[in-house]
Coordinates of C-alpha atoms in Angstrom, one line a residue:
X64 CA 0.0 0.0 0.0
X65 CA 1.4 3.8 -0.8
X66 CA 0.2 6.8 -1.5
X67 CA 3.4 7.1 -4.3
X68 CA 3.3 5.9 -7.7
X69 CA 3.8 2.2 -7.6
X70 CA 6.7 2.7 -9.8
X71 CA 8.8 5.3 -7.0
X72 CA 7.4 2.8 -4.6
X73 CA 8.9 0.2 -6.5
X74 CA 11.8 2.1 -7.1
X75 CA 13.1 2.9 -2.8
X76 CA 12.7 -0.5 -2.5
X77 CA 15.7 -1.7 -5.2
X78 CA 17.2 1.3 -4.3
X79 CA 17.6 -0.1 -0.5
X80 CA 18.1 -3.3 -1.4
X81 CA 21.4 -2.4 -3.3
X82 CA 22.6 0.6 -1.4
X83 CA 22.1 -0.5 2.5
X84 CA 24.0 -2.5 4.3
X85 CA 23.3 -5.8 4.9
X86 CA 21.3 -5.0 8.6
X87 CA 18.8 -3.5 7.0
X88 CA 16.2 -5.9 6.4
X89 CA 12.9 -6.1 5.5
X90 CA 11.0 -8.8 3.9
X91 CA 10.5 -7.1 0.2
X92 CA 14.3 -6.0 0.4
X93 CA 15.8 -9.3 1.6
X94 CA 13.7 -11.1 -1.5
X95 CA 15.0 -8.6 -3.5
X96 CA 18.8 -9.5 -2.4
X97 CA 18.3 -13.0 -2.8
X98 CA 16.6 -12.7 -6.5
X99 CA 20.0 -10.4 -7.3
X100 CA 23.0 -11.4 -5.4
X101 CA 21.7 -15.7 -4.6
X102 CA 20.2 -17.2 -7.5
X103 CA 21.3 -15.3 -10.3
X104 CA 24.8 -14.4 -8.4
X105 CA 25.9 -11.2 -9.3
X106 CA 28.1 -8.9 -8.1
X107 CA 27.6 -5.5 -7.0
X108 CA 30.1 -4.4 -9.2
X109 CA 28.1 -6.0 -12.1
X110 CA 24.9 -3.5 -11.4
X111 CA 27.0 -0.5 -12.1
X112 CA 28.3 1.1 -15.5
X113 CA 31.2 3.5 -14.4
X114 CA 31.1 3.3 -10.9
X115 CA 27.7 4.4 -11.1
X116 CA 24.8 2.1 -10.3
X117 CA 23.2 1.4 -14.2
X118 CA 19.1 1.4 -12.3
X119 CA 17.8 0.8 -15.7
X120 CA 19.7 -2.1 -16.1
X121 CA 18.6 -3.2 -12.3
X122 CA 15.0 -3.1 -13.3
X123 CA 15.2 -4.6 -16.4
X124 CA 16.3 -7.9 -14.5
X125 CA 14.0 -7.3 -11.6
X126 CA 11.0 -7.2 -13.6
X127 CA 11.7 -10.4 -15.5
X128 CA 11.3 -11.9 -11.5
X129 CA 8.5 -9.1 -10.3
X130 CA 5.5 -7.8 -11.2
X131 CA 3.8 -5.0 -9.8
X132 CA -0.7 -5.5 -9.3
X133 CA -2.7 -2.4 -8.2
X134 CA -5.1 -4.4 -5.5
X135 CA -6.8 -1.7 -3.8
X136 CA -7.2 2.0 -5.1
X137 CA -8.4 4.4 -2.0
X138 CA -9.5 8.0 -2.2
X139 CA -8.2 9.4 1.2
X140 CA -5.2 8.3 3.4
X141 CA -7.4 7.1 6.4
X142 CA -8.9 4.3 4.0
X143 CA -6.0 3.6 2.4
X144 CA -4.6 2.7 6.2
X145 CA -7.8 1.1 6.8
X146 CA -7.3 -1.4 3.9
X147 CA -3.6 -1.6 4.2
X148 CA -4.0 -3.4 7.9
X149 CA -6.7 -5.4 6.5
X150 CA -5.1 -6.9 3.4
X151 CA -2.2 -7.5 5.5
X152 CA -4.3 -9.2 8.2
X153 CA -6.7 -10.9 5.4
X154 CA -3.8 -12.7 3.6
X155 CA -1.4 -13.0 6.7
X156 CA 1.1 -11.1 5.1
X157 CA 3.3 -11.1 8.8
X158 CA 2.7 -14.9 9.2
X159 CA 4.4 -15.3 6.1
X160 CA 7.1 -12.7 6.1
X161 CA 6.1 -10.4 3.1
X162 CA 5.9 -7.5 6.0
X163 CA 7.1 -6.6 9.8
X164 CA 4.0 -4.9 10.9
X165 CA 0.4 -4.4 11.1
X166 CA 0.1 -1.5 8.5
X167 CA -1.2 1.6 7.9
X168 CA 2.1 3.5 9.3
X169 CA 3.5 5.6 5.9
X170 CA 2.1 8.3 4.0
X171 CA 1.9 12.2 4.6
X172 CA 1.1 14.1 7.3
X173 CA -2.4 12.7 9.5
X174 CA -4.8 14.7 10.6
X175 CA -5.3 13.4 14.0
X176 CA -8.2 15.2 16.3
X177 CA -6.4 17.2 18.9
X178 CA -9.1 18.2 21.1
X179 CA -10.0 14.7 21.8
X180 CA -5.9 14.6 22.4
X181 CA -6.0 17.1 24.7
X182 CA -9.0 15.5 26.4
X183 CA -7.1 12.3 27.1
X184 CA -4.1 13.9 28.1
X185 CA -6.3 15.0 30.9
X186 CA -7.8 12.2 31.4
X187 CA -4.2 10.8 32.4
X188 CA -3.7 8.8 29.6
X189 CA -0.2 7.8 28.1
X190 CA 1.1 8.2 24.9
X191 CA 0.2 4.7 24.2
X192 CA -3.0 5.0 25.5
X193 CA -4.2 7.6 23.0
X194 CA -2.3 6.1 19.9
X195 CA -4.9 3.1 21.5
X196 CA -7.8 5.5 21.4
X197 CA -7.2 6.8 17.8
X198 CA -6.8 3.2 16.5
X199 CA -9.4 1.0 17.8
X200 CA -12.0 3.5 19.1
X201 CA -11.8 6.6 16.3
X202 CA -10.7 3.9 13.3
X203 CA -7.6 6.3 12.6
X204 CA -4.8 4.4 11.2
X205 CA -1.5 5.9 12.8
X206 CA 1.7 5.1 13.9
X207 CA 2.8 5.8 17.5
X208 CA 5.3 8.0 16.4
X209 CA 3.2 9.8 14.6
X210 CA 0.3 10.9 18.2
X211 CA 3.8 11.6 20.1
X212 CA 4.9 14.0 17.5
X213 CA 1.5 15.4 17.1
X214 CA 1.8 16.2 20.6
X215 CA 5.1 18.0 20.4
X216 CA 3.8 20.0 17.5
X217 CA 1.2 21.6 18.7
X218 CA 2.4 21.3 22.6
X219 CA 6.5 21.6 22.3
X220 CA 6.5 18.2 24.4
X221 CA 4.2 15.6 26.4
X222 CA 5.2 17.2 29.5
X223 CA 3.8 20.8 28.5
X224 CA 0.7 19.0 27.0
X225 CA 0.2 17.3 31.0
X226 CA 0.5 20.5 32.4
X227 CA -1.4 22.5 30.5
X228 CA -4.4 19.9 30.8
X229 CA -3.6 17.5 33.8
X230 CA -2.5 19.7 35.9
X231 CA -5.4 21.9 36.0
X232 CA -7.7 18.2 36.2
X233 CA -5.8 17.2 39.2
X234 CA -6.1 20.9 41.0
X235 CA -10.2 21.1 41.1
X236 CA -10.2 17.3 42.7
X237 CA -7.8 18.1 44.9
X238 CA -9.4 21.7 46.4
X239 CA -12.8 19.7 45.8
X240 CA -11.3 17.4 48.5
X241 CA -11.9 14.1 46.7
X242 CA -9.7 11.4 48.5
X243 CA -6.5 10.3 46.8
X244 CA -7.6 6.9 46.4
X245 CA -10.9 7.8 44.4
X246 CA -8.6 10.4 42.7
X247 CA -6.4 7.1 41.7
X248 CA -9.3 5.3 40.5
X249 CA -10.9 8.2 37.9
X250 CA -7.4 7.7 36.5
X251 CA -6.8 4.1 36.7
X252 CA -3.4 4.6 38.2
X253 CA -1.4 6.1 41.3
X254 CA -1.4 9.4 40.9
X255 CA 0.9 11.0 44.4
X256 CA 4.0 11.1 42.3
X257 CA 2.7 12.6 39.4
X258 CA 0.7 15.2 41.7
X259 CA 4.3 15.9 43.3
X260 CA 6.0 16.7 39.7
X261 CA 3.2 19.6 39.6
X262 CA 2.8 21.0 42.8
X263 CA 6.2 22.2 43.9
X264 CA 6.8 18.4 45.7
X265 CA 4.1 19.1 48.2
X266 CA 1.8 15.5 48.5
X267 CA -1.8 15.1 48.6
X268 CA -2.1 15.8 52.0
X269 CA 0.0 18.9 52.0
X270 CA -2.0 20.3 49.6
X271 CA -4.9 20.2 51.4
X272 CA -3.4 22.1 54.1
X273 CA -2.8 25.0 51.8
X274 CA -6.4 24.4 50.0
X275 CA -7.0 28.0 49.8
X276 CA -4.0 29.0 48.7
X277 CA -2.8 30.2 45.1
X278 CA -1.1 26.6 43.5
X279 CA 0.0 28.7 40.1
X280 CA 3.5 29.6 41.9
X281 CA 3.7 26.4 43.4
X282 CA 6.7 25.0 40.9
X283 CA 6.7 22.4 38.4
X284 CA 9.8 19.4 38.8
X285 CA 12.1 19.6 36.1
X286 CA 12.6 15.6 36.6
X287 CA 9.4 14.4 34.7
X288 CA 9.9 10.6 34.5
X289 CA 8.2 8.9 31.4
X290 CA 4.3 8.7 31.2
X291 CA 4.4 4.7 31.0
X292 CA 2.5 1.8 32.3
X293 CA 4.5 2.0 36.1
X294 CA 2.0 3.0 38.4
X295 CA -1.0 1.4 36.9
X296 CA -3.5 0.3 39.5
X297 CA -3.4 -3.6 39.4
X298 CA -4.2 -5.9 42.4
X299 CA -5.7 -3.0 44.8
X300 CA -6.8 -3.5 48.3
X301 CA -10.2 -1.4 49.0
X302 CA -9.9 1.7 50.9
X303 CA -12.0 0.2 54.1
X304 CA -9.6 -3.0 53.9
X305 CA -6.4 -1.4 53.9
X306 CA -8.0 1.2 56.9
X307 CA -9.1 -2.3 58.9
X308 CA -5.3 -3.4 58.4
X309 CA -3.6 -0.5 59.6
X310 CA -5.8 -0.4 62.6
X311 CA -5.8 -3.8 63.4
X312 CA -2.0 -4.7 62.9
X313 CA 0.9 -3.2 64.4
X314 CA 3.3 -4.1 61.7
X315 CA 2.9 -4.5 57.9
X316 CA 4.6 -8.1 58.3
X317 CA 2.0 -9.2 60.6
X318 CA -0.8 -7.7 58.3
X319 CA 0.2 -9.4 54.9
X320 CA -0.9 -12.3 56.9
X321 CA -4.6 -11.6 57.3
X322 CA -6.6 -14.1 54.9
X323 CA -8.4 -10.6 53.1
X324 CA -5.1 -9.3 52.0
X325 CA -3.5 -12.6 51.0
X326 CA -6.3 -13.2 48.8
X327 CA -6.1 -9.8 46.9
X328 CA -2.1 -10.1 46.8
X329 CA -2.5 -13.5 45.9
X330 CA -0.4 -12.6 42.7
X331 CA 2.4 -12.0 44.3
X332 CA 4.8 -14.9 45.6
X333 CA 7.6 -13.4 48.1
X334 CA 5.9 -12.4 51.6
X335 CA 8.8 -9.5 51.1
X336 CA 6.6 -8.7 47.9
X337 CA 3.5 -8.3 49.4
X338 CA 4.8 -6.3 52.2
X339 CA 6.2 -4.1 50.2
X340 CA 3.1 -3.4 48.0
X341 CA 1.2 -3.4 51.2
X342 CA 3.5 -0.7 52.2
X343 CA 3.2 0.7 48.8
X344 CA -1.0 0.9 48.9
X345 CA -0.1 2.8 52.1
X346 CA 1.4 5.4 50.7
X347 CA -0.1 5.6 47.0
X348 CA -3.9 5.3 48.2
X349 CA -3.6 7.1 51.8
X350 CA -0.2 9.2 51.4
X351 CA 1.5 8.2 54.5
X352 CA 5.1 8.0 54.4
X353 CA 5.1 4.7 56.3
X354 CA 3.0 2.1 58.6
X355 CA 4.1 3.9 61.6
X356 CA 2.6 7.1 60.2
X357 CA -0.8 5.4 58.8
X358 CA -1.4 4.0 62.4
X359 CA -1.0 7.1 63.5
X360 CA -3.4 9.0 61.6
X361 CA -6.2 5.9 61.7
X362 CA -5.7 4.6 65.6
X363 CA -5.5 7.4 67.1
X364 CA -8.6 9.6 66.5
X365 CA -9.8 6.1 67.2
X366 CA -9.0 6.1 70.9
X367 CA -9.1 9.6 71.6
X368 CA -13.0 9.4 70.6
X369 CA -13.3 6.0 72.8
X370 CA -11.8 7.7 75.7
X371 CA -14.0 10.4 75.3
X372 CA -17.1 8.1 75.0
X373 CA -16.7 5.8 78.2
X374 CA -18.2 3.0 76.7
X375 CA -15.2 0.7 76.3
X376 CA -12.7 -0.3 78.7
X377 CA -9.3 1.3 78.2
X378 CA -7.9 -2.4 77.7
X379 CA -10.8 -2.7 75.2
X380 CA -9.7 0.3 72.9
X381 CA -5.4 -0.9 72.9
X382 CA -6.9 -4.3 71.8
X383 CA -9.4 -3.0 69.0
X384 CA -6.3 -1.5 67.5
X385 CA -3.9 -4.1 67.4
X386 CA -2.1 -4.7 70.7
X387 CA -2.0 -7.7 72.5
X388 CA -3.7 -8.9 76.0
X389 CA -0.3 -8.3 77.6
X390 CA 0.5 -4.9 76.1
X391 CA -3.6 -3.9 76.3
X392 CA -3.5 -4.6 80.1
X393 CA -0.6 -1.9 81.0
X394 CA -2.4 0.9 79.3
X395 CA -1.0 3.7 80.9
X396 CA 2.5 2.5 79.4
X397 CA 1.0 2.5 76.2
X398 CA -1.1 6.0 77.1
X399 CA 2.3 7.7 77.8
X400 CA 4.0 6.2 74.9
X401 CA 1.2 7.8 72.6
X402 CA 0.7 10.9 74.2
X403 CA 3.6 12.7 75.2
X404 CA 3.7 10.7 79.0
X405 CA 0.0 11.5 79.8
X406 CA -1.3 8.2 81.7
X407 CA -4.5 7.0 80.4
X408 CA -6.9 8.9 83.2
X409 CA -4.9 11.9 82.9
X410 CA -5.7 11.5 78.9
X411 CA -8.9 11.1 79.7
X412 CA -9.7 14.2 81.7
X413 CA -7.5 16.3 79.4
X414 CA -10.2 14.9 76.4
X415 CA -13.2 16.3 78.7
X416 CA -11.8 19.7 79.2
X417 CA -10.9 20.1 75.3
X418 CA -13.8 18.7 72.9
X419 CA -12.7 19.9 69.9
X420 CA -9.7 17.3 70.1
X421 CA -9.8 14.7 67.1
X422 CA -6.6 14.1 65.6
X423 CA -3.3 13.5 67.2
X424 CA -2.2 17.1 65.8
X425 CA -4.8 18.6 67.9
X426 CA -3.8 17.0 70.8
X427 CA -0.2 18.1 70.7
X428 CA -0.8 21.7 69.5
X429 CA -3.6 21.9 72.5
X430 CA -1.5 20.0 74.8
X431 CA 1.6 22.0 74.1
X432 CA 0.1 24.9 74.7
X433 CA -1.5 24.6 77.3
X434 CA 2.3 22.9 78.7
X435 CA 3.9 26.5 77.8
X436 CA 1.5 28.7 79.8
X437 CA 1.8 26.3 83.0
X438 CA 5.7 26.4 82.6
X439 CA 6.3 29.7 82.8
X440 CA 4.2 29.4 86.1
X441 CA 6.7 27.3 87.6
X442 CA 9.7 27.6 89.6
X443 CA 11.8 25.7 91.7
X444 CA 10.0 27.1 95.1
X445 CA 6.4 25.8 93.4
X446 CA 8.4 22.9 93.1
X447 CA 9.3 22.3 96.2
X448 CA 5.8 23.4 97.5
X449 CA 4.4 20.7 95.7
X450 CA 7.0 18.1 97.5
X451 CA 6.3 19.2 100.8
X452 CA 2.6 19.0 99.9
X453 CA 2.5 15.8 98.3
X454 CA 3.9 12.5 98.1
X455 CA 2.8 11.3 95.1
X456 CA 4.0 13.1 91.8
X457 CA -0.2 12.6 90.2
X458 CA -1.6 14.4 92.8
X459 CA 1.1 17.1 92.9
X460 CA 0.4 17.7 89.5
X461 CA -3.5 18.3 89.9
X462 CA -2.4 21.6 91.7
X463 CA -2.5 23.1 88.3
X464 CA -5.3 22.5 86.0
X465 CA -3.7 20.6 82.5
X466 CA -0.6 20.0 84.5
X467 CA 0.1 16.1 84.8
X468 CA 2.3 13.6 86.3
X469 CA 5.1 13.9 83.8
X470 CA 5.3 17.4 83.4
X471 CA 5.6 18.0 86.8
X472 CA 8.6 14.9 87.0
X473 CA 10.2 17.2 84.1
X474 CA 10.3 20.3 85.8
X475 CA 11.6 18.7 88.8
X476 CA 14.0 17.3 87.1
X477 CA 15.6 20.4 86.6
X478 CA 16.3 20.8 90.2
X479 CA 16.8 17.1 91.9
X480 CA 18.4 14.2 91.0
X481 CA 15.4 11.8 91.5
X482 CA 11.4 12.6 93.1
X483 CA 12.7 10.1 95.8
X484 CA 15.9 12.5 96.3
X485 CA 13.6 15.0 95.7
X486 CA 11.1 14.3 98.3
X487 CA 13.7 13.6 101.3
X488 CA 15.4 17.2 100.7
X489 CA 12.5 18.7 100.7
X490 CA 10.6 16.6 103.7
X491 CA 13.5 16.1 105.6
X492 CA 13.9 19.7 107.8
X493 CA 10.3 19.5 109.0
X494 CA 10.9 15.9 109.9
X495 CA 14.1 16.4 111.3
X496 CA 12.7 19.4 113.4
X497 CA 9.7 17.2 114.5
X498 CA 11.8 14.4 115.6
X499 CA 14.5 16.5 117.5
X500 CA 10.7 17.8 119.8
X501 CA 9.6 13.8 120.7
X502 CA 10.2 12.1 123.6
X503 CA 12.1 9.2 124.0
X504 CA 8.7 7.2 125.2
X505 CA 7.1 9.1 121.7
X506 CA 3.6 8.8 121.2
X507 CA 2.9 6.6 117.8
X508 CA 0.4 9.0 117.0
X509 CA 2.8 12.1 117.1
X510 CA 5.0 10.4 114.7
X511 CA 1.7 9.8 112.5
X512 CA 0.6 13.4 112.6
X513 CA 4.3 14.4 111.4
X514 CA 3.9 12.6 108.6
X515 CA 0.0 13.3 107.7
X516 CA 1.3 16.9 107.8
X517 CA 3.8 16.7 105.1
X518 CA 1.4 14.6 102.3
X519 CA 1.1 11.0 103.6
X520 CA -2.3 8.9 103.9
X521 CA -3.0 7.7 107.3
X522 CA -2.4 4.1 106.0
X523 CA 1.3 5.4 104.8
X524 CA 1.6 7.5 107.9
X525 CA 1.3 4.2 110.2
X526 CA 4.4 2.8 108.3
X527 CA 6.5 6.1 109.6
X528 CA 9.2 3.2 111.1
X529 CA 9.9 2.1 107.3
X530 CA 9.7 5.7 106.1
X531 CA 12.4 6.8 108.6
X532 CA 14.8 3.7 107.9
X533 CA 14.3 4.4 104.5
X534 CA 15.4 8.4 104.7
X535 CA 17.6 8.7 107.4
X536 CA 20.2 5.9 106.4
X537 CA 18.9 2.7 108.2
X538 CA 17.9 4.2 111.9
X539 CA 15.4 3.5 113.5
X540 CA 12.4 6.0 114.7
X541 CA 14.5 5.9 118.4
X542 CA 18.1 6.2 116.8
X543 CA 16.6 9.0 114.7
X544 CA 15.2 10.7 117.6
X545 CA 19.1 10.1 119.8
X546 CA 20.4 11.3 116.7
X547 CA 18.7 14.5 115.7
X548 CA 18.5 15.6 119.6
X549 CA 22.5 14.6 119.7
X550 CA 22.7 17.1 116.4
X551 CA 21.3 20.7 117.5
X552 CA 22.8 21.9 114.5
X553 CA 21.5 19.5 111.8
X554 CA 18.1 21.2 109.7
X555 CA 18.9 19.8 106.8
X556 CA 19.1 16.6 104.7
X557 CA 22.7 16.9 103.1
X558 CA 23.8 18.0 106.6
X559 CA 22.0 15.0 108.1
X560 CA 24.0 12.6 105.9
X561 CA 27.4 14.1 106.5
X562 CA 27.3 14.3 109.9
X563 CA 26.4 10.6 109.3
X564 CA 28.9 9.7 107.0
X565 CA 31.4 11.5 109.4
X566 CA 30.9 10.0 112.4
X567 CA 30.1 6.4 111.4
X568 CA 33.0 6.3 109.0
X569 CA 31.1 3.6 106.7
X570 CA 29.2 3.0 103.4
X571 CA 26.3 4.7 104.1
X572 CA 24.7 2.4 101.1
X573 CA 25.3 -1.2 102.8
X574 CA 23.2 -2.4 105.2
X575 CA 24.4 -1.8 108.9
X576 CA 23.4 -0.7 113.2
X577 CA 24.2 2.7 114.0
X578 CA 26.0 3.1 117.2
X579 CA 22.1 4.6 118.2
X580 CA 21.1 1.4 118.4
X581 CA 19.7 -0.2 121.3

């Protein structure tokens, strides 16, 4: 089939067949070769007169071998395509060797229909896809060569074309706030990347934090990988199934094993596979970098809105979202692993007091906040208020509404060594002052009321023998008594221990009888 005379037709093809080297081949040129230079076994040399190859000559022996049959005459070059691809296909023309390919490929310039171009290009179709399109759906013979330089004529490159009509697609679903993973499946494909290439790197998610922003100056990568077939949506887990596996599994190892997943990943052999298209779905249907980050976003909300409600037991909500009996049962390990050391009552009335807390980022912006006002509050002589007031660091903390356990701990920090250290420097001069006023024959109850004084429950308080051992370096409530009466001079707790140190001339760590002893 041509759109040339048959002659000039004829005419390239002897033409090639004497004048290009041997690796070019093609099924008319290689039969013209053979006719030639095989069975009638000339030379080169013997098709030229003076150098110069004699073409009338050439012909004159070719057509004693070929003829030349006008099968088909067309009056346009879209039927002429047409009936080129079907006379090839009719008489298997590729089966036996006469061509290479399906047809239809040569002739001038086509005149392909842009606008539906540019509608498929946004659309999010490849070059393939449209060439495709044109072909089977529009009946327009063409070569792929020929849509891909269509493309750059009228739109310097495929790249330009995407961003003058993807780009713009992509924008309105994003600031609509359609979900990336329906946005994936209107384009059959993972789209993250390619919304990264045209919005200045920022991902879905990012985006939708600056949704009422101006995107125009957000810039364009200049590393715009190929258009291909990578990214095309294949074996894809549903949206609900790949939330219930983040929620429900700790680690993406662990999920690949749920029977819902292994059936939809079925396809793929290696469990290191399907993790890592697990992983993959993770971040090309919900754009989190990782697991760790998914379950974040997905569990949390979760048990901030279970805590809230009441209805389930805090062991109830750490198992609904993956953790085990063990794990479930030590909440407030897990509370203060999750929420920047809050214990699971403390979270709990922090949720009552702030409503409007959904998301882990609204905890810690809240939270944080709320940390900085208290802080600046606090000094060491609040600190050590709070000690003399209290023996237990919860309570302390209550003194100051949004204040908890391990914020107080952290300021203290700053100050003591230890809350135990802590607590003895602190306790120690009205105890030592307390002591030095009792009687030999003390009352119990006098040493009780020292203690209630100074933060400990009555039940503690009858324990004040075990307390004093504990403080004053293994003496007894009569030795500590001898001791601080002997001492007129002691107030403190450091003085208390040196004076110690000093006069028993021991370790004051291992276990021995003071001289007090009786």
């Amino acid at each position: 089939m041509t759109t040339l005379t048959l002659f000039d037709r004829w005419h390239f093809a002897v033409r090639d067949a004497t004048t290009k080297p041997k690796t070019w081949h093609f099924p008319l040129i290689w039969a013209i070769r053979n006719y030639l230079f095989k069975e009638l076994g000339l030379d080169i040399e013997d098709l030229k007169i003076n150098g110069k190859f004699d073409w009338k000559k050439i012909h004159a022996i070719l057509d004693k071998r070929f003829q030349r049959k006008v099968k088909r005459i067309c009056f346009n070059d879209n039927s002429l395509r047409i009936e080129e691809r079907k006379f090839i296909r009719d008489n298997n023309l590729i089966e036996d060797g006469l061509n290479i390919s399906g047809g239809g490929e040569g002739g001038p310039a086509i005149d392909l229909p842009m606008l539906s171009v540019a509608k498929l290009i946004a659309l999010g179709f490849t070059i393939t896809d449209i060439h495709d399109s044109i072909v089977n759906k529009q009946q327009i013979q063409c070569s792929l060569q020929t849509v891909r330089q269509r493309i750059i004529d009228y739109w310097e490159s495929f790249k330009n074309s995407q961003i003058m009509f993807l780009r713009p697609v992509l924008e309105k679903l994003i600031k609509a706030r359609f979900e990336l993973y329906e946005i994936n499946q209107v384009f059959g494909r993972f789209m993250l990347d390619r919304i990264k290439l045209f919005f200045g790197g920022l991902s879905y998610r990012q985006l939708l934090k600056t949704i009422d922003h101006d995107w125009s100056c957000l810039s364009i990568s200049d590393r715009f990988p190929s258009w291909t077939n990578q990214g095309r949506i294949t074996a894809i887990i549903p949206i609900e199934t790949l939330k219930y596996l983040v929620r429900c599994y700790l680690y993406a190892n662990e999920a690949i094993r749920d029977k819902k997943v292994q059936i939809i990943l079925s396809e793929y052999s290696s469990s290191d596979v399907k993790r890592q298209n697990l992983v993959y779905q993770v971040q090309q249907q919900l754009d989190y970098g990782n697991w760790e980050e998914a379950r974040e976003a997905i569990t949390i909300p979760l048990v901030l809105k279970k805590l809230r409600e009441g209805k389930n037991s805090p062991k109830q909500i750490y198992r609904s979202i993956g953790y085990n009996e063990s794990s479930a049962h030590t909440h407030n390990t897990l509370s203060r692993e999750l929420f920047l050391g809050l214990n699971t009552n403390e979270l709990r009335d922090f949720l009552r007091r702030y409503s409007n807390v959904q998301t882990y980022d609204d905890f810690k912006k809240i939270y944080l906040l709320e940390k900085e006002k208290i802080i600046k509050c606090i000094n060491k002589d609040f600190v050590d208020k709070l000690l003399f007031k209290y023996i237990r660091s919860d309570k302390a903390a209550k003194e100051l509404e949004g204040f908890y356990s391990g914020d107080f701990l952290k300021e203290l920090n700053k100050y003591y060594p230890s809350y135990k250290k802590a607590k003895w420097i602190v306790k120690a001069p009205f105890i030592i002052k307390n002591l030095r006023k009792l009687p030999k024959n003390y009352n119990s109850r006098d040493v009780e009321q020292i203690f209630r004084n100074i933060g400990y429950s009555k039940k503690s308080a009858e324990n004040y023998g075990r307390i004093i051992q504990d403080m004053f370096f293994g003496m007894g409530i009569k030795e500590s008594i001898i001791f601080f009466t002997n001492h007129p001079n002691i107030n403190t707790y450091e003085e208390a221990l040196n004076a110690y140190k000093s006069e028993h001339r021991i370790d004051i760590l291992k276990p021995h009888r003071s001289k007090y002893y009786k």
